[in-house]
PDB file of C-alpha atoms in Angstrom:
ATOM      1  CA  MET A   1     -12.915  -8.527  20.443  1.00  0.00           C
ATOM      2  CA  SER A   2     -15.902  -6.299  21.209  1.00  0.00           C
ATOM      3  CA  SER A   3     -15.225  -3.171  19.184  1.00  0.00           C
ATOM      4  CA  THR A   4     -18.265  -1.444  20.723  1.00  0.00           C
ATOM      5  CA  ALA A   5     -17.058  -2.123  24.259  1.00  0.00           C
ATOM      6  CA  ASP A   6     -13.528  -1.058  23.330  1.00  0.00           C
ATOM      7  CA  ALA A   7     -14.664   2.242  21.788  1.00  0.00           C
ATOM      8  CA  THR A   8     -16.924   2.948  24.754  1.00  0.00           C
ATOM      9  CA  ILE A   9     -14.207   2.269  27.312  1.00  0.00           C
ATOM     10  CA  ASN A  10     -11.768   4.407  25.334  1.00  0.00           C
ATOM     11  CA  ALA A  11     -14.305   7.234  25.352  1.00  0.00           C
ATOM     12  CA  LEU A  12     -14.780   6.848  29.109  1.00  0.00           C
ATOM     13  CA  ARG A  13     -11.024   7.246  29.557  1.00  0.00           C
ATOM     14  CA  ALA A  14     -10.835  10.340  27.357  1.00  0.00           C
ATOM     15  CA  GLY A  15     -13.834  11.877  29.091  1.00  0.00           C
ATOM     16  CA  HIS A  16     -12.409  11.144  32.525  1.00  0.00           C
ATOM     17  CA  ASP A  17      -9.067  12.736  31.727  1.00  0.00           C
ATOM     18  CA  GLU A  18     -10.732  15.825  30.263  1.00  0.00           C
ATOM     19  CA  LEU A  19     -13.186  16.402  33.114  1.00  0.00           C
ATOM     20  CA  VAL A  20     -10.630  15.754  35.859  1.00  0.00           C
ATOM     21  CA  ALA A  21      -8.404  18.417  34.309  1.00  0.00           C
ATOM     22  CA  VAL A  22     -11.313  20.876  34.293  1.00  0.00           C
ATOM     23  CA  VAL A  23     -12.363  20.125  37.882  1.00  0.00           C
ATOM     24  CA  ALA A  24      -8.781  20.664  39.054  1.00  0.00           C
ATOM     25  CA  THR A  25      -8.943  24.275  37.845  1.00  0.00           C
ATOM     26  CA  LEU A  26     -12.125  25.189  39.736  1.00  0.00           C
ATOM     27  CA  PRO A  27     -11.656  27.531  42.712  1.00  0.00           C
ATOM     28  CA  PRO A  28     -13.745  26.657  45.790  1.00  0.00           C
ATOM     29  CA  GLU A  29     -16.230  29.477  45.189  1.00  0.00           C
ATOM     30  CA  ARG A  30     -16.962  28.313  41.635  1.00  0.00           C
ATOM     31  CA  LEU A  31     -17.942  24.815  42.803  1.00  0.00           C
ATOM     32  CA  THR A  32     -21.206  26.231  44.144  1.00  0.00           C
ATOM     33  CA  GLY A  33     -21.854  28.190  40.966  1.00  0.00           C
ATOM     34  CA  SER A  34     -24.374  27.212  38.343  1.00  0.00           C
ATOM     35  CA  SER A  35     -23.921  24.318  35.940  1.00  0.00           C
ATOM     36  CA  ARG A  36     -25.851  23.671  32.727  1.00  0.00           C
ATOM     37  CA  CYS A  37     -27.974  21.198  34.684  1.00  0.00           C
ATOM     38  CA  ALA A  38     -30.808  23.415  35.868  1.00  0.00           C
ATOM     39  CA  ASP A  39     -31.272  21.929  39.336  1.00  0.00           C
ATOM     40  CA  TRP A  40     -27.627  21.369  40.346  1.00  0.00           C
ATOM     41  CA  ASP A  41     -24.571  23.495  40.956  1.00  0.00           C
ATOM     42  CA  LEU A  42     -21.201  22.293  39.668  1.00  0.00           C
ATOM     43  CA  SER A  43     -20.360  20.368  42.829  1.00  0.00           C
ATOM     44  CA  GLU A  44     -23.715  18.570  42.694  1.00  0.00           C
ATOM     45  CA  VAL A  45     -23.075  17.447  39.115  1.00  0.00           C
ATOM     46  CA  ILE A  46     -19.622  16.249  40.183  1.00  0.00           C
ATOM     47  CA  SER A  47     -21.221  14.485  43.164  1.00  0.00           C
ATOM     48  CA  HIS A  48     -23.704  12.735  40.904  1.00  0.00           C
ATOM     49  CA  LEU A  49     -20.909  11.491  38.668  1.00  0.00           C
ATOM     50  CA  GLY A  50     -18.874  10.382  41.675  1.00  0.00           C
ATOM     51  CA  SER A  51     -21.671   8.421  43.325  1.00  0.00           C
ATOM     52  CA  GLY A  52     -22.566   6.956  39.939  1.00  0.00           C
ATOM     53  CA  ALA A  53     -18.982   5.792  39.483  1.00  0.00           C
ATOM     54  CA  GLU A  54     -19.071   4.022  42.844  1.00  0.00           C
ATOM     55  CA  ILE A  55     -22.387   2.317  42.094  1.00  0.00           C
ATOM     56  CA  THR A  56     -21.328   1.304  38.579  1.00  0.00           C
ATOM     57  CA  LEU A  57     -18.021  -0.092  39.849  1.00  0.00           C
ATOM     58  CA  ALA A  58     -19.828  -2.067  42.539  1.00  0.00           C
ATOM     59  CA  GLY A  59     -22.042  -3.666  39.895  1.00  0.00           C
ATOM     60  CA  LEU A  60     -19.032  -4.534  37.751  1.00  0.00           C
ATOM     61  CA  ARG A  61     -17.182  -6.091  40.690  1.00  0.00           C
ATOM     62  CA  ARG A  62     -20.275  -8.084  41.647  1.00  0.00           C
ATOM     63  CA  ALA A  63     -20.573  -9.395  38.093  1.00  0.00           C
ATOM     64  CA  LEU A  64     -16.936 -10.504  38.172  1.00  0.00           C
ATOM     65  CA  ASP A  65     -17.263 -12.095  41.628  1.00  0.00           C
ATOM     66  CA  ASP A  66     -20.725 -12.905  42.965  1.00  0.00           C
ATOM     67  CA  SER A  67     -19.372 -13.105  46.524  1.00  0.00           C
ATOM     68  CA  VAL A  68     -18.748  -9.357  46.539  1.00  0.00           C
ATOM     69  CA  VAL A  69     -21.081  -7.516  48.896  1.00  0.00           C
ATOM     70  CA  THR A  70     -21.873  -3.928  47.964  1.00  0.00           C
ATOM     71  CA  PRO A  71     -23.646  -1.169  49.925  1.00  0.00           C
ATOM     72  CA  PRO A  72     -27.141  -0.047  48.923  1.00  0.00           C
ATOM     73  CA  ASN A  73     -27.272   2.844  46.493  1.00  0.00           C
ATOM     74  CA  THR A  74     -28.970   5.040  49.076  1.00  0.00           C
ATOM     75  CA  GLU A  75     -25.948   4.730  51.363  1.00  0.00           C
ATOM     76  CA  VAL A  76     -23.653   5.893  48.555  1.00  0.00           C
ATOM     77  CA  TRP A  77     -25.901   8.816  47.650  1.00  0.00           C
ATOM     78  CA  ASP A  78     -26.236   9.909  51.275  1.00  0.00           C
ATOM     79  CA  ARG A  79     -22.463   9.913  51.738  1.00  0.00           C
ATOM     80  CA  TRP A  80     -21.868  12.045  48.633  1.00  0.00           C
ATOM     81  CA  ASN A  81     -24.722  14.393  49.513  1.00  0.00           C
ATOM     82  CA  ALA A  82     -23.093  14.991  52.906  1.00  0.00           C
ATOM     83  CA  MET A  83     -19.730  15.952  51.390  1.00  0.00           C
ATOM     84  CA  SER A  84     -18.626  19.554  51.066  1.00  0.00           C
ATOM     85  CA  PRO A  85     -18.234  20.895  47.523  1.00  0.00           C
ATOM     86  CA  GLN A  86     -14.451  20.734  47.903  1.00  0.00           C
ATOM     87  CA  ASP A  87     -14.547  17.106  49.066  1.00  0.00           C
ATOM     88  CA  ARG A  88     -16.729  16.174  46.109  1.00  0.00           C
ATOM     89  CA  ALA A  89     -14.220  17.735  43.726  1.00  0.00           C
ATOM     90  CA  ALA A  90     -11.325  15.968  45.439  1.00  0.00           C
ATOM     91  CA  THR A  91     -12.990  12.547  45.660  1.00  0.00           C
ATOM     92  CA  PHE A  92     -14.541  12.346  42.193  1.00  0.00           C
ATOM     93  CA  PRO A  93     -11.242  11.883  40.284  1.00  0.00           C
ATOM     94  CA  VAL A  94     -10.255   8.977  42.537  1.00  0.00           C
ATOM     95  CA  VAL A  95     -13.480   6.990  42.306  1.00  0.00           C
ATOM     96  CA  ASN A  96     -14.008   7.618  38.600  1.00  0.00           C
ATOM     97  CA  GLU A  97     -10.423   6.576  37.881  1.00  0.00           C
ATOM     98  CA  ALA A  98     -11.127   3.324  39.727  1.00  0.00           C
ATOM     99  CA  LEU A  99     -14.149   2.654  37.518  1.00  0.00           C
ATOM    100  CA  VAL A 100     -12.435   3.490  34.231  1.00  0.00           C
ATOM    101  CA  SER A 101      -9.369   1.447  35.194  1.00  0.00           C
ATOM    102  CA  ALA A 102     -11.585  -1.519  36.070  1.00  0.00           C
ATOM    103  CA  TYR A 103     -13.208  -1.398  32.641  1.00  0.00           C
ATOM    104  CA  GLU A 104      -9.805  -1.087  30.987  1.00  0.00           C
ATOM    105  CA  ALA A 105      -8.537  -4.136  32.891  1.00  0.00           C
ATOM    106  CA  LEU A 106     -11.177  -6.427  31.362  1.00  0.00           C
ATOM    107  CA  ASP A 107      -9.648  -8.806  28.838  1.00  0.00           C
ATOM    108  CA  ASP A 108     -11.186  -9.431  25.418  1.00  0.00           C
ATOM    109  CA  GLU A 109     -13.101 -12.534  26.477  1.00  0.00           C
ATOM    110  CA  THR A 110     -14.617 -10.791  29.483  1.00  0.00           C
ATOM    111  CA  ARG A 111     -15.588  -7.776  27.400  1.00  0.00           C
ATOM    112  CA  ASN A 112     -17.467 -10.150  25.097  1.00  0.00           C
ATOM    113  CA  THR A 113     -19.064 -12.537  27.596  1.00  0.00           C
ATOM    114  CA  LEU A 114     -19.574 -10.848  30.968  1.00  0.00           C
ATOM    115  CA  LEU A 115     -23.156  -9.983  31.930  1.00  0.00           C
ATOM    116  CA  ILE A 116     -23.800  -7.210  34.453  1.00  0.00           C
ATOM    117  CA  ASP A 117     -26.969  -6.766  36.498  1.00  0.00           C
ATOM    118  CA  LEU A 118     -27.568  -3.016  36.697  1.00  0.00           C
ATOM    119  CA  GLY A 119     -30.573  -3.400  38.969  1.00  0.00           C
ATOM    120  CA  PHE A 120     -32.967  -1.225  36.974  1.00  0.00           C
ATOM    121  CA  LEU A 121     -33.223  -3.246  33.750  1.00  0.00           C
ATOM    122  CA  PRO A 122     -35.237  -6.472  33.376  1.00  0.00           C
ATOM    123  CA  ALA A 123     -32.156  -8.587  32.620  1.00  0.00           C
ATOM    124  CA  PRO A 124     -28.356  -8.369  32.909  1.00  0.00           C
ATOM    125  CA  VAL A 125     -26.586  -6.650  30.008  1.00  0.00           C
ATOM    126  CA  ASP A 126     -23.209  -7.052  28.325  1.00  0.00           C
ATOM    127  CA  VAL A 127     -20.171  -4.878  28.977  1.00  0.00           C
ATOM    128  CA  ALA A 128     -20.781  -2.703  25.906  1.00  0.00           C
ATOM    129  CA  THR A 129     -24.309  -1.847  27.064  1.00  0.00           C
ATOM    130  CA  ALA A 130     -23.358  -1.265  30.710  1.00  0.00           C
ATOM    131  CA  ALA A 131     -20.375   0.889  29.783  1.00  0.00           C
ATOM    132  CA  GLY A 132     -22.504   2.704  27.201  1.00  0.00           C
ATOM    133  CA  LEU A 133     -25.095   3.672  29.797  1.00  0.00           C
ATOM    134  CA  ARG A 134     -22.335   5.009  32.028  1.00  0.00           C
ATOM    135  CA  LEU A 135     -20.799   6.869  29.094  1.00  0.00           C
ATOM    136  CA  ASN A 136     -24.144   8.447  28.250  1.00  0.00           C
ATOM    137  CA  GLU A 137     -24.507   9.704  31.816  1.00  0.00           C
ATOM    138  CA  PHE A 138     -20.888  10.803  32.027  1.00  0.00           C
ATOM    139  CA  ALA A 139     -20.678  12.550  28.661  1.00  0.00           C
ATOM    140  CA  LEU A 140     -23.805  14.646  29.188  1.00  0.00           C
ATOM    141  CA  HIS A 141     -23.038  15.609  32.783  1.00  0.00           C
ATOM    142  CA  SER A 142     -19.452  16.383  31.812  1.00  0.00           C
ATOM    143  CA  TRP A 143     -20.946  18.795  29.291  1.00  0.00           C
ATOM    144  CA  ASP A 144     -23.063  20.287  32.102  1.00  0.00           C
ATOM    145  CA  VAL A 145     -19.823  21.209  33.872  1.00  0.00           C
ATOM    146  CA  ARG A 146     -17.704  22.220  30.889  1.00  0.00           C
ATOM    147  CA  ALA A 147     -20.403  24.252  29.141  1.00  0.00           C
ATOM    148  CA  ALA A 148     -21.000  26.269  32.297  1.00  0.00           C
ATOM    149  CA  LEU A 149     -17.394  27.407  31.972  1.00  0.00           C
ATOM    150  CA  ASP A 150     -17.190  27.520  28.172  1.00  0.00           C
ATOM    151  CA  PRO A 151     -20.457  28.109  26.254  1.00  0.00           C
ATOM    152  CA  SER A 152     -18.896  26.668  23.084  1.00  0.00           C
ATOM    153  CA  ALA A 153     -18.291  23.260  24.708  1.00  0.00           C
ATOM    154  CA  THR A 154     -19.666  20.184  22.962  1.00  0.00           C
ATOM    155  CA  VAL A 155     -20.056  16.537  23.905  1.00  0.00           C
ATOM    156  CA  ASP A 156     -16.744  14.748  23.370  1.00  0.00           C
ATOM    157  CA  ALA A 157     -16.456  13.485  19.787  1.00  0.00           C
ATOM    158  CA  GLY A 158     -15.392   9.996  20.868  1.00  0.00           C
ATOM    159  CA  ALA A 159     -18.370   9.737  23.187  1.00  0.00           C
ATOM    160  CA  ALA A 160     -20.741  10.926  20.452  1.00  0.00           C
ATOM    161  CA  ALA A 161     -19.373   8.342  18.038  1.00  0.00           C
ATOM    162  CA  ALA A 162     -19.753   5.582  20.619  1.00  0.00           C
ATOM    163  CA  LEU A 163     -23.267   6.596  21.662  1.00  0.00           C
ATOM    164  CA  VAL A 164     -25.134   7.698  18.554  1.00  0.00           C
ATOM    165  CA  ASP A 165     -26.048   4.202  17.354  1.00  0.00           C
ATOM    166  CA  SER A 166     -27.468   3.169  20.739  1.00  0.00           C
ATOM    167  CA  SER A 167     -29.093   6.518  21.440  1.00  0.00           C
ATOM    168  CA  GLY A 168     -32.592   5.134  20.937  1.00  0.00           C
ATOM    169  CA  LEU A 169     -32.377   2.902  23.999  1.00  0.00           C
ATOM    170  CA  LEU A 170     -33.997   5.381  26.394  1.00  0.00           C
ATOM    171  CA  LEU A 171     -36.079   7.504  24.005  1.00  0.00           C
ATOM    172  CA  GLY A 172     -39.307   5.706  24.864  1.00  0.00           C
ATOM    173  CA  TRP A 173     -38.777   6.727  28.467  1.00  0.00           C
ATOM    174  CA  ILE A 174     -37.467  10.277  28.099  1.00  0.00           C
ATOM    175  CA  GLY A 175     -39.500  11.382  25.057  1.00  0.00           C
ATOM    176  CA  LYS A 176     -42.859  13.126  25.512  1.00  0.00           C
ATOM    177  CA  ALA A 177     -44.843  12.215  22.398  1.00  0.00           C
ATOM    178  CA  ALA A 178     -47.949  14.074  23.608  1.00  0.00           C
ATOM    179  CA  GLU A 179     -46.118  17.374  23.017  1.00  0.00           C
ATOM    180  CA  ILE A 180     -46.647  16.901  19.261  1.00  0.00           C
ATOM    181  CA  ASP A 181     -50.106  16.960  17.647  1.00  0.00           C
ATOM    182  CA  GLY A 182     -50.579  13.899  15.447  1.00  0.00           C
ATOM    183  CA  ASP A 183     -48.010  11.398  14.227  1.00  0.00           C
ATOM    184  CA  VAL A 184     -44.695  12.664  12.888  1.00  0.00           C
ATOM    185  CA  GLN A 185     -41.918  10.777  11.116  1.00  0.00           C
ATOM    186  CA  VAL A 186     -38.600  12.629  11.166  1.00  0.00           C
ATOM    187  CA  LEU A 187     -35.612  11.834   8.980  1.00  0.00           C
ATOM    188  CA  VAL A 188     -32.472  12.442  11.072  1.00  0.00           C
ATOM    189  CA  GLU A 189     -29.089  12.992   9.440  1.00  0.00           C
ATOM    190  CA  THR A 190     -26.071  13.390  11.708  1.00  0.00           C
ATOM    191  CA  THR A 191     -22.464  14.308  11.100  1.00  0.00           C
ATOM    192  CA  ALA A 192     -19.340  13.336  13.097  1.00  0.00           C
ATOM    193  CA  PRO A 193     -20.157  10.505  12.692  1.00  0.00           C
ATOM    194  CA  GLY A 194     -22.500  10.443   9.727  1.00  0.00           C
ATOM    195  CA  ARG A 195     -25.687   8.484  10.349  1.00  0.00           C
ATOM    196  CA  VAL A 196     -29.161   8.408   8.814  1.00  0.00           C
ATOM    197  CA  PHE A 197     -32.106   7.113  10.821  1.00  0.00           C
ATOM    198  CA  GLY A 198     -35.695   7.838  11.743  1.00  0.00           C
ATOM    199  CA  LEU A 199     -37.352   9.440  14.728  1.00  0.00           C
ATOM    200  CA  SER A 200     -40.947   8.299  15.115  1.00  0.00           C
ATOM    201  CA  ILE A 201     -43.264  10.399  17.272  1.00  0.00           C
ATOM    202  CA  THR A 202     -46.651   8.681  17.541  1.00  0.00           C
ATOM    203  CA  ASP A 203     -48.155   7.426  20.797  1.00  0.00           C
ATOM    204  CA  ALA A 204     -44.547   6.978  21.882  1.00  0.00           C
ATOM    205  CA  VAL A 205     -41.105   8.185  20.796  1.00  0.00           C
ATOM    206  CA  ALA A 206     -38.725   5.761  19.089  1.00  0.00           C
ATOM    207  CA  LYS A 207     -35.565   5.737  16.991  1.00  0.00           C
ATOM    208  CA  GLY A 208     -35.584   3.397  13.995  1.00  0.00           C
ATOM    209  CA  ASP A 209     -34.918   3.066  10.301  1.00  0.00           C
ATOM    210  CA  ALA A 210     -35.092   6.109   8.081  1.00  0.00           C
ATOM    211  CA  PRO A 211     -38.722   6.673   6.987  1.00  0.00           C
ATOM    212  CA  GLU A 212     -39.641   6.304   3.333  1.00  0.00           C
ATOM    213  CA  HIS A 213     -41.885   9.348   3.591  1.00  0.00           C
ATOM    214  CA  ALA A 214     -40.659  11.819   6.195  1.00  0.00           C
ATOM    215  CA  ASP A 215     -42.775  14.653   7.556  1.00  0.00           C
ATOM    216  CA  ALA A 216     -39.646  16.566   8.598  1.00  0.00           C
ATOM    217  CA  THR A 217     -35.878  16.433   8.308  1.00  0.00           C
ATOM    218  CA  LEU A 218     -33.444  17.136  11.130  1.00  0.00           C
ATOM    219  CA  ARG A 219     -29.768  17.685  10.334  1.00  0.00           C
ATOM    220  CA  LEU A 220     -27.220  18.135  13.124  1.00  0.00           C
ATOM    221  CA  PRO A 221     -23.917  16.884  14.547  1.00  0.00           C
ATOM    222  CA  ALA A 222     -24.187  13.628  16.478  1.00  0.00           C
ATOM    223  CA  GLU A 223     -23.167  15.354  19.701  1.00  0.00           C
ATOM    224  CA  ALA A 224     -26.023  17.850  19.241  1.00  0.00           C
ATOM    225  CA  TRP A 225     -28.439  14.938  18.703  1.00  0.00           C
ATOM    226  CA  LEU A 226     -27.382  13.543  22.088  1.00  0.00           C
ATOM    227  CA  ARG A 227     -27.895  16.931  23.713  1.00  0.00           C
ATOM    228  CA  LEU A 228     -31.265  17.435  22.030  1.00  0.00           C
ATOM    229  CA  THR A 229     -32.638  14.149  23.322  1.00  0.00           C
ATOM    230  CA  THR A 230     -31.533  14.940  26.870  1.00  0.00           C
ATOM    231  CA  GLY A 231     -32.857  18.493  27.028  1.00  0.00           C
ATOM    232  CA  ARG A 232     -29.501  20.201  26.529  1.00  0.00           C
ATOM    233  CA  LEU A 233     -29.851  21.795  23.091  1.00  0.00           C
ATOM    234  CA  SER A 234     -30.794  25.312  24.171  1.00  0.00           C
ATOM    235  CA  PRO A 235     -30.981  28.150  21.627  1.00  0.00           C
ATOM    236  CA  ASP A 236     -27.584  29.459  22.732  1.00  0.00           C
ATOM    237  CA  SER A 237     -25.895  26.076  22.201  1.00  0.00           C
ATOM    238  CA  ALA A 238     -27.665  24.716  19.125  1.00  0.00           C
ATOM    239  CA  GLY A 239     -24.820  25.286  16.679  1.00  0.00           C
ATOM    240  CA  ALA A 240     -25.146  23.740  13.219  1.00  0.00           C
ATOM    241  CA  VAL A 241     -28.699  22.387  13.516  1.00  0.00           C
ATOM    242  CA  SER A 242     -31.418  22.640  10.877  1.00  0.00           C
ATOM    243  CA  VAL A 243     -35.011  21.423  10.847  1.00  0.00           C
ATOM    244  CA  SER A 244     -37.409  21.525   7.917  1.00  0.00           C
ATOM    245  CA  GLY A 245     -40.921  20.213   7.421  1.00  0.00           C
ATOM    246  CA  SER A 246     -43.869  19.869   9.776  1.00  0.00           C
ATOM    247  CA  VAL A 247     -42.018  20.346  13.066  1.00  0.00           C
ATOM    248  CA  THR A 248     -39.628  22.952  14.428  1.00  0.00           C
ATOM    249  CA  LEU A 249     -36.633  22.671  16.708  1.00  0.00           C
ATOM    250  CA  ASP A 250     -38.752  24.148  19.486  1.00  0.00           C
ATOM    251  CA  ASP A 251     -41.280  21.335  18.936  1.00  0.00           C
ATOM    252  CA  LEU A 252     -38.514  18.771  19.332  1.00  0.00           C
ATOM    253  CA  ARG A 253     -37.228  20.507  22.448  1.00  0.00           C
ATOM    254  CA  ARG A 254     -40.685  20.021  24.004  1.00  0.00           C
ATOM    255  CA  VAL A 255     -40.581  16.336  23.101  1.00  0.00           C
ATOM    256  CA  PHE A 256     -37.230  16.063  24.886  1.00  0.00           C
ATOM    257  CA  PRO A 257     -37.428  18.301  27.977  1.00  0.00           C
ATOM    258  CA  GLY A 258     -34.565  16.553  29.738  1.00  0.00           C
ATOM    259  CA  PHE A 259     -34.294  14.650  32.985  1.00  0.00           C
TER     260      PHE A 259
END
C-alpha cells in the first residue's frame, strides 16, 4: 500500500469538503471580490481549481485507459473563462468531486503501479506524485479563497503533512536565487509536522539535507513553509515564524515571490 498516495488522497478529500462548504456560503456579489491571489478574484481562483480538476481527471482516466480521448487544455480553460462567477461556483464542486472520487476509487495495486503522463514533466509519474502536485495547487488556492474571508486561515494540516517532504520539487523553478547576495545555507525547522532540512540558495534554490554549517535558521509551521515558498507568507499572515542569521524573512520573501 502506498502510504504517501493514501495520505495525499485523504488530504484532497478533506480539502475538497472544506472548500466546497466555504464556496456554498458565498453570495453572488462576493464571488467577484478579492482573493489572496493578487491577480484573481474569488471566482477566478475557483475557476482555476475547477479547470485544473477537469484536466487532472482527464490525465488520470487516460492513464487508466489509453483509448480515452480528452480535449486540449486550452478548450477546458476557455470554457471556464467564459462562465459567469455563479456558474463557476456551482460547477466547481461537481468536477472536483469527480476527481477526488476517481483517486479514492483506485485500489492499492493501482496506487502503487500506475504511471500518469501529466504533459509538462519529462516522464510519467506515479499516483503519489501526480496527486501531490494537485494537492499542492489545491491547498494553496484553497487558502487564497479561505484567507480572503478569514485572515487567520492556514493551509490544511493534512495537506501540509502530505506536502512538506516533497516541497522541494518545484523550488528550482519558483525560487529566485539572484535576490540574495552570495551563497546562503539555511537550516529549516518545521512544526506540524516536525521536519529538519536545508534550503540552499546559491546559483539556484534547492531543498536538501540540513547543512552542517548554516548561515541562517528558519523556524515555522509546515503550512507556513508551504505559503512562504509560494509567495503567500505576507506580514499579516506570518504567524509563528522566526528567522535568525544572515538573512531576514523579507529576504526569503524576495526569493519566493509567488506564481
